[in-house]
């Protein structure tokens, strides 16, 4: 194989040792194969399907565990009067109901806050939520034994669990919203401000083209991209970075400026896609795209990562760092 950038013979290594241009990623255990064979090998390989338990979110697992503990406490008291069959039906319905509701809520939250396709962010319980739950448990320990109205074990367990979910959920929503509002990156996503106020300027708006390119390398690496390399100028052909994710070769154009990105950038990205033989192409910018650029990109399957997408990349990289 001949390197198209410097003309050196690189065989089937996938990386030019002279100009460091990456043409395709070498996977562990891979023998000498040309890059033309990789897409076919990837498509022909069987897809891995996760087990049912692996697809359940951690929140759903916790809810099912809590319901199981409640059943261990409450069901033995009801078997003698109600019988085994009604108790078994109640237990199964409880598993399906509480598990289904928790799965829908938690999975929907994860999908809405997923910055990069195929990678699920970790949902963290805030400190305020933990404090509220602990306070509620202490109140239950003190208040229920002193209650004038006698309560069964089942009623106490339901009240404790309901209070943990109710008060903990409210505290989580409030504390998470405040944390997001305190995040300086959120101000970059707001176009309007109060009269007489000036929004803080993001650091990438003051970068030159080279600095912004290196900045994008760092952000993409923290968002799950691997094998990132810089396409050598002047033969970049509209592509600044080559990166890999989930076995897909990405060609990424980095545009840092003070005005909307036009259709010319999309045309150059198309040329770069053919030149570097990328499976996917994206344009990452600190601004937004014109309507003509969006139309052309949609027709040619070019991904447009605008200012909002860049801020989500940055936010996710900070979460991973924390």
Short mmCIF file of C-alpha atoms in Angstrom, two decimals:
data_model
loop_
_atom_site.label_atom_id
_atom_site.label_comp_id
_atom_site.label_asym_id
_atom_site.label_seq_id
_atom_site.Cartn_x
_atom_site.Cartn_y
_atom_site.Cartn_z
CA UNK A 1 0.00 0.00 0.00
CA UNK A 2 1.31 3.46 -0.96
CA UNK A 3 0.79 6.44 1.36
CA UNK A 4 -1.18 9.11 -0.51
CA UNK A 5 0.34 11.86 1.62
CA UNK A 6 4.09 11.26 1.23
CA UNK A 7 4.27 8.40 -1.31
CA UNK A 8 6.01 5.90 1.01
CA UNK A 9 5.33 2.16 0.85
CA UNK A 10 3.65 1.21 4.15
CA UNK A 11 2.53 -2.28 3.24
CA UNK A 12 -0.59 -3.24 5.22
CA UNK A 13 0.29 -1.61 8.54
CA UNK A 14 -2.42 1.04 8.26
CA UNK A 15 -0.13 3.81 9.56
CA UNK A 16 2.59 5.60 7.62
CA UNK A 17 5.83 5.58 9.64
CA UNK A 18 7.14 8.64 7.79
CA UNK A 19 4.26 11.14 8.04
CA UNK A 20 2.12 9.40 10.73
CA UNK A 21 -0.99 9.38 8.51
CA UNK A 22 -3.54 6.81 9.71
CA UNK A 23 -5.50 5.00 6.98
CA UNK A 24 -7.19 2.28 9.03
CA UNK A 25 -7.05 0.88 12.54
CA UNK A 26 -5.30 -2.39 13.31
CA UNK A 27 -7.35 -4.49 15.69
CA UNK A 28 -5.82 -6.98 18.18
CA UNK A 29 -5.08 -10.32 16.56
CA UNK A 30 -5.58 -8.98 13.05
CA UNK A 31 -3.35 -10.51 10.37
CA UNK A 32 -2.10 -8.78 7.25
CA UNK A 33 -5.24 -7.52 5.55
CA UNK A 34 -5.88 -4.59 3.29
CA UNK A 35 -8.18 -1.82 4.38
CA UNK A 36 -10.57 -2.74 1.61
CA UNK A 37 -11.25 -6.03 3.41
CA UNK A 38 -12.09 -4.42 6.75
CA UNK A 39 -15.67 -3.22 6.03
CA UNK A 40 -16.61 -6.63 4.63
CA UNK A 41 -15.09 -8.41 7.61
CA UNK A 42 -16.92 -6.08 9.98
CA UNK A 43 -20.28 -6.57 8.26
CA UNK A 44 -19.90 -10.34 8.07
CA UNK A 45 -19.02 -10.75 11.75
CA UNK A 46 -21.90 -11.78 14.01
CA UNK A 47 -23.32 -9.00 16.15
CA UNK A 48 -22.99 -9.41 19.86
CA UNK A 49 -26.29 -9.27 21.69
CA UNK A 50 -26.22 -8.39 25.37
CA UNK A 51 -28.06 -10.42 27.97
CA UNK A 52 -31.38 -9.20 29.28
CA UNK A 53 -29.91 -8.41 32.70
CA UNK A 54 -27.16 -6.29 31.09
CA UNK A 55 -29.76 -4.13 29.34
CA UNK A 56 -31.48 -3.22 32.61
CA UNK A 57 -30.29 0.07 34.10
CA UNK A 58 -28.77 0.25 37.57
CA UNK A 59 -31.79 2.22 38.79
CA UNK A 60 -34.11 -0.60 37.73
CA UNK A 61 -31.95 -3.18 39.48
CA UNK A 62 -32.09 -1.16 42.70
CA UNK A 63 -35.89 -0.83 42.45
CA UNK A 64 -36.26 -4.60 41.90
CA UNK A 65 -33.97 -5.33 44.84
CA UNK A 66 -35.98 -3.03 47.13
CA UNK A 67 -39.25 -4.65 46.05
CA UNK A 68 -37.75 -8.09 46.67
CA UNK A 69 -36.78 -7.07 50.21
CA UNK A 70 -40.28 -5.69 50.80
CA UNK A 71 -41.77 -8.99 49.65
CA UNK A 72 -39.50 -10.97 51.99
CA UNK A 73 -40.78 -8.90 54.90
CA UNK A 74 -44.45 -8.53 54.02
CA UNK A 75 -45.50 -11.66 52.10
CA UNK A 76 -45.02 -14.23 54.92
CA UNK A 77 -47.60 -12.33 56.98
CA UNK A 78 -50.18 -12.52 54.16
CA UNK A 79 -49.73 -16.14 53.07
CA UNK A 80 -51.71 -17.60 55.96
CA UNK A 81 -54.75 -15.43 55.25
CA UNK A 82 -54.63 -14.85 51.49
CA UNK A 83 -52.96 -18.02 50.24
CA UNK A 84 -49.89 -18.68 48.09
CA UNK A 85 -51.36 -17.94 44.66
CA UNK A 86 -52.60 -14.35 45.31
CA UNK A 87 -49.32 -13.50 47.06
CA UNK A 88 -47.30 -14.86 44.12
CA UNK A 89 -49.39 -12.86 41.66
CA UNK A 90 -48.92 -9.69 43.73
CA UNK A 91 -45.15 -10.23 43.87
CA UNK A 92 -44.87 -10.74 40.09
CA UNK A 93 -47.09 -7.75 39.28
CA UNK A 94 -44.99 -5.62 41.63
CA UNK A 95 -41.77 -6.69 39.88
CA UNK A 96 -43.20 -5.89 36.45
CA UNK A 97 -44.79 -2.59 37.48
CA UNK A 98 -41.99 -1.04 39.55
CA UNK A 99 -39.27 -2.46 37.31
CA UNK A 100 -41.03 -1.28 34.14
CA UNK A 101 -41.67 2.24 35.42
CA UNK A 102 -38.09 2.63 36.69
CA UNK A 103 -36.64 1.22 33.46
CA UNK A 104 -38.65 3.63 31.29
CA UNK A 105 -37.70 6.68 33.36
CA UNK A 106 -34.01 5.83 33.77
CA UNK A 107 -33.47 4.67 30.18
CA UNK A 108 -35.23 7.77 28.82
CA UNK A 109 -33.00 9.99 30.97
CA UNK A 110 -29.85 8.24 29.77
CA UNK A 111 -30.86 8.56 26.11
CA UNK A 112 -31.64 12.28 26.47
CA UNK A 113 -28.30 13.01 28.13
CA UNK A 114 -26.17 10.77 25.90
CA UNK A 115 -23.66 13.05 24.14
CA UNK A 116 -22.10 10.40 21.92
CA UNK A 117 -24.00 7.62 20.26
CA UNK A 118 -23.23 4.20 21.68
CA UNK A 119 -21.79 5.39 24.96
CA UNK A 120 -23.96 5.79 28.04
CA UNK A 121 -22.94 8.36 30.62
CA UNK A 122 -22.99 7.56 34.28
CA UNK A 123 -25.93 8.97 36.21
CA UNK A 124 -24.71 10.14 39.61
CA UNK A 125 -26.80 10.67 42.71
CA UNK A 126 -26.05 14.10 44.13
CA UNK A 127 -24.90 14.73 47.68
CA UNK A 128 -28.11 16.61 48.46
CA UNK A 129 -30.19 13.57 47.47
CA UNK A 130 -28.15 11.27 49.72
CA UNK A 131 -28.58 13.65 52.67
CA UNK A 132 -32.36 13.88 52.14
CA UNK A 133 -32.71 10.08 51.95
CA UNK A 134 -30.65 9.58 55.11
CA UNK A 135 -32.72 12.20 56.96
CA UNK A 136 -35.94 10.48 55.86
CA UNK A 137 -34.67 7.11 57.11
CA UNK A 138 -33.75 8.66 60.47
CA UNK A 139 -37.22 10.20 60.71
CA UNK A 140 -38.78 6.81 60.00
CA UNK A 141 -36.67 5.11 62.67
CA UNK A 142 -37.74 7.69 65.24
CA UNK A 143 -41.35 8.36 64.21
CA UNK A 144 -42.85 4.96 63.37
CA UNK A 145 -42.20 3.30 66.79
CA UNK A 146 -43.78 6.36 68.48
CA UNK A 147 -46.85 6.41 66.22
CA UNK A 148 -50.20 6.20 68.01
CA UNK A 149 -51.77 4.32 65.09
CA UNK A 150 -50.45 0.73 64.84
CA UNK A 151 -48.99 -0.10 61.43
CA UNK A 152 -48.15 -3.48 59.92
CA UNK A 153 -44.69 -4.31 58.63
CA UNK A 154 -45.96 -4.06 55.07
CA UNK A 155 -47.36 -0.57 55.60
CA UNK A 156 -44.16 0.64 57.24
CA UNK A 157 -42.01 -0.77 54.42
CA UNK A 158 -44.18 0.84 51.74
CA UNK A 159 -44.13 4.20 53.55
CA UNK A 160 -40.34 4.13 53.94
CA UNK A 161 -39.73 3.20 50.29
CA UNK A 162 -42.27 5.70 48.96
CA UNK A 163 -40.69 8.47 51.04
CA UNK A 164 -37.18 7.62 49.81
CA UNK A 165 -38.27 7.75 46.17
CA UNK A 166 -40.49 10.82 46.58
CA UNK A 167 -38.24 13.07 48.66
CA UNK A 168 -35.06 11.69 47.07
CA UNK A 169 -36.47 12.27 43.59
CA UNK A 170 -37.39 15.88 44.37
CA UNK A 171 -33.95 16.54 45.87
CA UNK A 172 -32.26 14.92 42.84
CA UNK A 173 -34.19 17.06 40.37
CA UNK A 174 -33.51 20.30 42.26
CA UNK A 175 -29.83 19.62 42.94
CA UNK A 176 -29.17 18.36 39.40
CA UNK A 177 -30.84 21.43 37.90
CA UNK A 178 -28.78 23.74 40.11
CA UNK A 179 -25.58 21.92 39.22
CA UNK A 180 -26.31 22.33 35.52
CA UNK A 181 -27.12 26.01 35.93
CA UNK A 182 -23.82 26.54 37.76
CA UNK A 183 -21.89 24.89 34.94
CA UNK A 184 -20.20 27.60 32.90
CA UNK A 185 -20.61 25.60 29.70
CA UNK A 186 -24.39 26.00 29.92
CA UNK A 187 -24.05 29.75 29.42
CA UNK A 188 -22.54 29.09 26.00
CA UNK A 189 -25.74 27.39 24.86
CA UNK A 190 -27.88 30.47 25.63
CA UNK A 191 -28.19 32.95 22.79
CA UNK A 192 -29.99 35.65 24.73
CA UNK A 193 -28.98 37.49 27.88
CA UNK A 194 -30.29 40.28 30.05
CA UNK A 195 -29.78 43.84 28.68
CA UNK A 196 -26.46 45.28 29.70
CA UNK A 197 -24.90 41.90 30.57
CA UNK A 198 -22.14 40.12 28.65
CA UNK A 199 -21.91 36.35 28.49
CA UNK A 200 -18.49 34.87 29.30
CA UNK A 201 -16.52 34.03 26.20
CA UNK A 202 -15.73 30.34 25.75
CA UNK A 203 -12.00 29.56 25.57
CA UNK A 204 -12.25 28.03 22.10
CA UNK A 205 -13.50 31.29 20.57
CA UNK A 206 -10.07 32.87 21.09
CA UNK A 207 -8.09 29.96 19.56
CA UNK A 208 -6.46 30.00 16.18
CA UNK A 209 -6.95 27.14 13.70
CA UNK A 210 -4.04 25.03 15.02
CA UNK A 211 -5.00 25.47 18.68
CA UNK A 212 -8.61 24.61 17.96
CA UNK A 213 -7.52 21.48 16.11
CA UNK A 214 -5.47 20.28 19.11
CA UNK A 215 -8.35 21.20 21.41
CA UNK A 216 -10.72 19.03 19.34
CA UNK A 217 -8.25 16.12 19.53
CA UNK A 218 -8.33 16.24 23.32
CA UNK A 219 -12.12 16.54 23.53
CA UNK A 220 -12.79 13.72 21.04
CA UNK A 221 -10.37 11.41 22.86
CA UNK A 222 -12.29 11.94 26.12
CA UNK A 223 -15.53 11.14 24.26
CA UNK A 224 -14.46 7.67 23.20
CA UNK A 225 -12.60 8.28 19.92
CA UNK A 226 -9.32 6.42 19.44
CA UNK A 227 -6.40 6.42 17.01
CA UNK A 228 -6.73 10.18 16.51
CA UNK A 229 -4.19 11.68 14.12
CA UNK A 230 -3.80 15.00 12.33
CA UNK A 231 -4.02 14.97 8.54
CA UNK A 232 -0.90 16.59 7.17
CA UNK A 233 -1.26 19.93 5.33
CA UNK A 234 -1.45 20.90 2.51
CA UNK A 235 -2.92 17.56 1.45
CA UNK A 236 -5.63 17.49 4.13
CA UNK A 237 -8.33 17.69 1.42
CA UNK A 238 -10.88 19.24 3.79
CA UNK A 239 -10.17 16.75 6.61
CA UNK A 240 -8.18 17.85 9.66
CA UNK A 241 -8.42 14.79 11.92
CA UNK A 242 -8.69 11.05 11.43
CA UNK A 243 -10.28 9.15 14.32
CA UNK A 244 -11.88 5.80 15.04
CA UNK A 245 -14.88 4.79 17.13
CA UNK A 246 -16.72 1.47 17.31
CA UNK A 247 -14.76 0.22 14.31
CA UNK A 248 -15.74 3.20 12.14
CA UNK A 249 -13.18 5.48 10.54
CA UNK A 250 -14.11 9.16 10.95
CA UNK A 251 -12.80 12.09 8.95
CA UNK A 252 -13.31 15.29 10.96
CA UNK A 253 -12.97 18.86 9.75
CA UNK A 254 -12.34 21.49 12.46
CA UNK A 255 -13.65 24.99 11.78
CA UNK A 256 -13.03 27.80 14.26
CA UNK A 257 -14.34 31.22 13.28
CA UNK A 258 -16.64 34.09 14.11
CA UNK A 259 -19.39 33.49 11.52
CA UNK A 260 -21.62 30.66 10.34
CA UNK A 261 -19.98 27.82 8.42
CA UNK A 262 -21.06 27.81 4.78
CA UNK A 263 -21.50 25.28 2.03
CA UNK A 264 -17.81 25.44 1.00
CA UNK A 265 -16.76 23.57 4.14
CA UNK A 266 -19.22 20.78 3.38
CA UNK A 267 -17.93 20.47 -0.19
CA UNK A 268 -14.34 20.19 1.07
CA UNK A 269 -15.42 17.56 3.59
CA UNK A 270 -16.93 15.53 0.74
CA UNK A 271 -13.63 15.67 -1.12
CA UNK A 272 -11.79 14.57 2.01
CA UNK A 273 -14.15 11.66 2.55
CA UNK A 274 -13.25 10.22 -0.85
CA UNK A 275 -9.53 11.06 -0.53
CA UNK A 276 -9.02 9.41 2.87
CA UNK A 277 -11.68 6.72 2.24
CA UNK A 278 -13.50 7.47 5.51
CA UNK A 279 -16.65 5.65 6.51
CA UNK A 280 -18.06 8.74 8.24
CA UNK A 281 -17.33 12.47 7.99
CA UNK A 282 -18.15 15.26 10.44
CA UNK A 283 -17.53 19.01 10.66
CA UNK A 284 -16.87 20.27 14.19
CA UNK A 285 -17.14 24.03 14.71
CA UNK A 286 -17.50 26.67 17.41
CA UNK A 287 -20.28 28.35 15.38
CA UNK A 288 -23.40 27.18 13.55
CA UNK A 289 -24.11 26.21 9.93
CA UNK A 290 -25.92 28.04 7.17
CA UNK A 291 -29.10 26.58 5.68
CA UNK A 292 -27.35 25.71 2.40
CA UNK A 293 -24.63 23.88 4.33
CA UNK A 294 -27.22 21.89 6.27
CA UNK A 295 -29.07 20.94 3.11
CA UNK A 296 -25.95 19.73 1.32
CA UNK A 297 -24.74 17.84 4.39
CA UNK A 298 -28.08 16.07 4.75
CA UNK A 299 -28.00 14.89 1.14
CA UNK A 300 -24.48 13.49 1.50
CA UNK A 301 -24.64 12.06 5.04
CA UNK A 302 -22.19 14.58 6.48
CA UNK A 303 -22.53 15.04 10.25
CA UNK A 304 -22.62 18.67 11.39
CA UNK A 305 -21.40 19.18 14.95
CA UNK A 306 -22.17 22.80 15.79
CA UNK A 307 -21.52 24.93 18.87
CA UNK A 308 -24.13 23.10 20.95
CA UNK A 309 -22.64 19.71 20.10
CA UNK A 310 -19.15 20.96 20.94
CA UNK A 311 -20.36 22.14 24.35
CA UNK A 312 -21.91 18.73 25.00
CA UNK A 313 -18.61 17.10 24.09
CA UNK A 314 -16.85 19.40 26.56
CA UNK A 315 -19.40 18.78 29.30
CA UNK A 316 -19.14 15.02 28.93
CA UNK A 317 -15.33 15.11 28.99
CA UNK A 318 -15.50 17.07 32.28
CA UNK A 319 -17.88 14.48 33.73
CA UNK A 320 -15.50 11.69 32.76
CA UNK A 321 -12.61 13.61 34.32
CA UNK A 322 -14.53 14.06 37.58
#
